[in-house]
Every structure is written in structure tokens, then in C-alpha cells.
XYZ file of N, CA and C in Angstrom:
240
model
N 33.902 14.196 21.208
C 32.982 14.446 22.298
C 31.529 14.350 21.823
N 31.276 14.850 20.602
C 29.919 14.802 20.047
C 29.512 13.348 19.799
N 30.441 12.533 19.316
C 30.111 11.132 19.054
C 29.794 10.391 20.347
N 30.455 10.731 21.434
C 30.165 10.108 22.725
C 28.757 10.455 23.187
N 28.362 11.692 23.003
C 27.014 12.113 23.394
C 25.973 11.417 22.521
N 26.245 11.311 21.232
C 25.321 10.635 20.323
C 25.209 9.156 20.692
N 26.314 8.502 20.989
C 26.287 7.093 21.374
C 25.536 6.882 22.686
N 25.751 7.733 23.656
C 25.021 7.619 24.922
C 23.525 7.852 24.726
N 23.188 8.815 23.863
C 21.772 9.066 23.571
C 21.134 7.863 22.890
N 21.830 7.271 21.938
C 21.305 6.077 21.261
C 21.183 4.903 22.228
N 22.136 4.746 23.128
C 22.082 3.670 24.107
C 20.867 3.833 25.019
N 20.643 5.033 25.490
C 19.486 5.282 26.351
C 18.186 5.057 25.578
N 18.145 5.499 24.327
C 16.959 5.303 23.493
C 16.670 3.819 23.294
N 17.708 3.027 22.991
C 17.511 1.587 22.783
C 17.105 0.886 24.077
N 17.637 1.307 25.203
C 17.229 0.715 26.473
C 15.767 1.002 26.780
N 15.344 2.225 26.545
C 13.942 2.588 26.796
C 13.020 1.837 25.849
N 13.389 1.767 24.566
C 12.564 1.025 23.604
C 12.509 -0.465 23.940
N 13.628 -1.039 24.356
C 13.646 -2.450 24.746
C 12.750 -2.715 25.934
N 12.771 -1.817 26.911
C 11.898 -1.980 28.068
C 10.433 -1.862 27.669
N 10.126 -0.927 26.766
C 8.739 -0.759 26.321
C 8.249 -2.004 25.573
N 9.099 -2.567 24.695
C 8.702 -3.772 23.972
C 8.549 -4.964 24.918
N 9.393 -5.044 25.942
C 9.278 -6.113 26.923
C 7.968 -5.989 27.697
N 7.620 -4.793 28.085
C 6.372 -4.544 28.807
C 5.171 -4.832 27.924
N 5.234 -4.413 26.672
C 4.140 -4.660 25.739
C 3.961 -6.152 25.474
N 5.057 -6.899 25.394
C 4.962 -8.343 25.204
C 4.288 -9.026 26.373
N 4.594 -8.588 27.593
C 3.939 -9.158 28.765
C 2.451 -8.868 28.785
N 2.086 -7.667 28.406
C 0.669 -7.300 28.372
C -0.061 -8.094 27.301
N 0.547 -8.235 26.128
C -0.083 -9.015 25.062
C -0.231 -10.486 25.441
N 0.748 -11.025 26.154
C 0.658 -12.418 26.602
C -0.487 -12.598 27.591
N -0.645 -11.640 28.495
C -1.734 -11.710 29.469
C -3.088 -11.593 28.794
N -3.206 -10.686 27.826
C -4.472 -10.529 27.104
C -4.799 -11.795 26.329
N -3.804 -12.398 25.679
C -4.030 -13.649 24.942
C -4.465 -14.758 25.884
N -3.820 -14.829 27.046
C -4.156 -15.883 27.989
C -5.577 -15.720 28.516
N -5.976 -14.488 28.800
C -7.326 -14.258 29.302
C -8.376 -14.432 28.209
N -8.056 -14.054 26.985
C -9.043 -14.088 25.914
C -9.193 -15.466 25.278
N -8.127 -16.250 25.255
C -8.176 -17.524 24.540
C -8.028 -18.716 25.481
N -6.993 -18.714 26.287
C -6.685 -19.902 27.092
C -7.688 -20.114 28.227
N -8.125 -19.057 28.874
C -9.046 -19.217 30.002
C -10.397 -19.789 29.568
N -11.047 -19.274 28.506
C -12.310 -19.912 28.090
C -12.125 -21.354 27.628
N -11.007 -21.646 26.958
C -10.762 -23.037 26.535
C -10.565 -23.944 27.742
N -9.883 -23.463 28.776
C -9.674 -24.269 29.979
C -10.999 -24.501 30.705
N -11.837 -23.486 30.771
C -13.150 -23.657 31.421
C -13.991 -24.658 30.642
N -13.972 -24.563 29.310
C -14.723 -25.501 28.479
C -14.205 -26.927 28.649
N -12.889 -27.107 28.702
C -12.319 -28.447 28.914
C -12.704 -28.989 30.287
N -12.743 -28.123 31.294
C -13.154 -28.569 32.622
C -14.602 -29.011 32.661
N -15.474 -28.269 32.002
C -16.897 -28.640 31.959
C -17.084 -29.949 31.204
N -16.397 -30.107 30.093
C -16.487 -31.359 29.328
C -15.926 -32.516 30.147
N -14.863 -32.253 30.912
C -14.306 -33.295 31.776
C -15.291 -33.734 32.838
N -16.036 -32.799 33.419
C -17.057 -33.160 34.408
C -18.152 -33.986 33.756
N -18.556 -33.608 32.558
C -19.595 -34.376 31.855
C -19.099 -35.781 31.533
N -17.855 -35.897 31.073
C -17.311 -37.211 30.754
C -17.149 -38.074 31.998
N -16.825 -37.468 33.130
C -16.630 -38.254 34.348
C -17.951 -38.741 34.940
N -19.057 -38.231 34.470
C -20.357 -38.715 34.944
C -20.684 -40.093 34.380
N -20.068 -40.456 33.280
C -20.294 -41.788 32.718
C -19.109 -42.683 33.098
N -19.371 -43.957 33.216
C -18.352 -44.891 33.684
C -17.288 -45.148 32.618
N -17.687 -45.222 31.365
C -16.739 -45.576 30.307
C -15.837 -44.414 29.897
N -16.280 -43.187 30.127
C -15.519 -42.042 29.642
C -14.693 -41.356 30.729
N -14.512 -41.997 31.879
C -13.720 -41.393 32.960
C -12.268 -41.128 32.526
N -11.596 -42.029 31.831
C -10.223 -41.701 31.390
C -10.167 -40.487 30.461
N -11.166 -40.341 29.613
C -11.221 -39.181 28.729
C -11.498 -37.901 29.526
N -12.319 -38.004 30.575
C -12.574 -36.855 31.442
C -11.323 -36.415 32.186
N -10.546 -37.380 32.658
C -9.282 -37.053 33.334
C -8.321 -36.381 32.359
N -8.321 -36.847 31.118
C -7.480 -36.205 30.093
C -7.924 -34.759 29.839
N -9.227 -34.519 29.886
C -9.722 -33.150 29.713
C -9.257 -32.258 30.860
N -9.246 -32.793 32.084
C -8.750 -32.009 33.217
C -7.260 -31.697 33.065
N -6.497 -32.660 32.572
C -5.069 -32.421 32.349
C -4.854 -31.368 31.269
N -5.666 -31.411 30.214
C -5.566 -30.411 29.156
C -5.935 -29.024 29.681
N -6.944 -28.948 30.527
C -7.314 -27.654 31.109
C -6.187 -27.109 31.982
N -5.543 -27.967 32.755
C -4.406 -27.534 33.555
C -3.249 -27.067 32.699
N -3.023 -27.739 31.578
C -1.954 -27.311 30.678
C -2.267 -25.963 30.044
N -3.539 -25.726 29.726
C -3.910 -24.441 29.139
C -3.725 -23.297 30.129
N -3.903 -23.568 31.405
C -3.735 -22.513 32.399
C -2.274 -22.274 32.739
N -1.443 -23.327 32.685
C -0.014 -23.205 32.994
C 0.788 -23.895 31.895
N 0.991 -23.250 30.749
C 1.607 -23.961 29.609
C 3.096 -24.263 29.798
N 3.803 -23.549 30.686
C 5.241 -23.782 30.826
C 5.582 -24.701 31.994
N 4.565 -25.155 32.734
C 4.804 -26.070 33.840
C 5.123 -27.466 33.289
N 6.110 -28.161 33.834
C 6.437 -29.494 33.324
C 5.274 -30.476 33.513
N 5.127 -31.375 32.572
C 4.040 -32.347 32.619
C 4.355 -33.450 33.618
N 3.337 -33.996 34.212
C 3.490 -35.134 35.103
C 3.816 -34.781 36.535
N 3.841 -33.512 36.883
C 4.156 -33.134 38.272
C 2.902 -32.611 38.932
């Protein structure tokens, strides 16, 4: 009977710890995205606008816009 109580206590402890680590991972991912990916995407967008102002660099500007979109949505499939 004591072993059953100990096992149930350990199971509940591991479930709570797993949920906490899952929540912490989501928060860390959001902080990373806001701190790193968002400024890089804004910078790529500004560079893309500058490149699109010249006639020869329009393909490079379009590539910068695609890179900015990828930085904002990294798990979205490419080409859609």
C-alpha cells in the first residue's frame, strides 16, 4: 500500500514538472522570437524596401521579403 502511494506521488510530481517545463519552453520560445527574430525580420523588410527602389536589385529585395516572412513564421512551409 505504501509503494502505491509513493508511485502515485511520483507520478503526480512528474506530471507537474513536465507541465512546468512545457510552459517554460513556450515562454522561452516567445522571448527568443521577440528578442531576436522580430528585429531581424524588421531589418530584412527595411533592406528589402531599399533594394526594391533600384531596378537591378528588385530580385534581391524580394528575397529579403521572403527571408523576413520566414523569420516571422519559421515552421510554415516554403512556397505557399
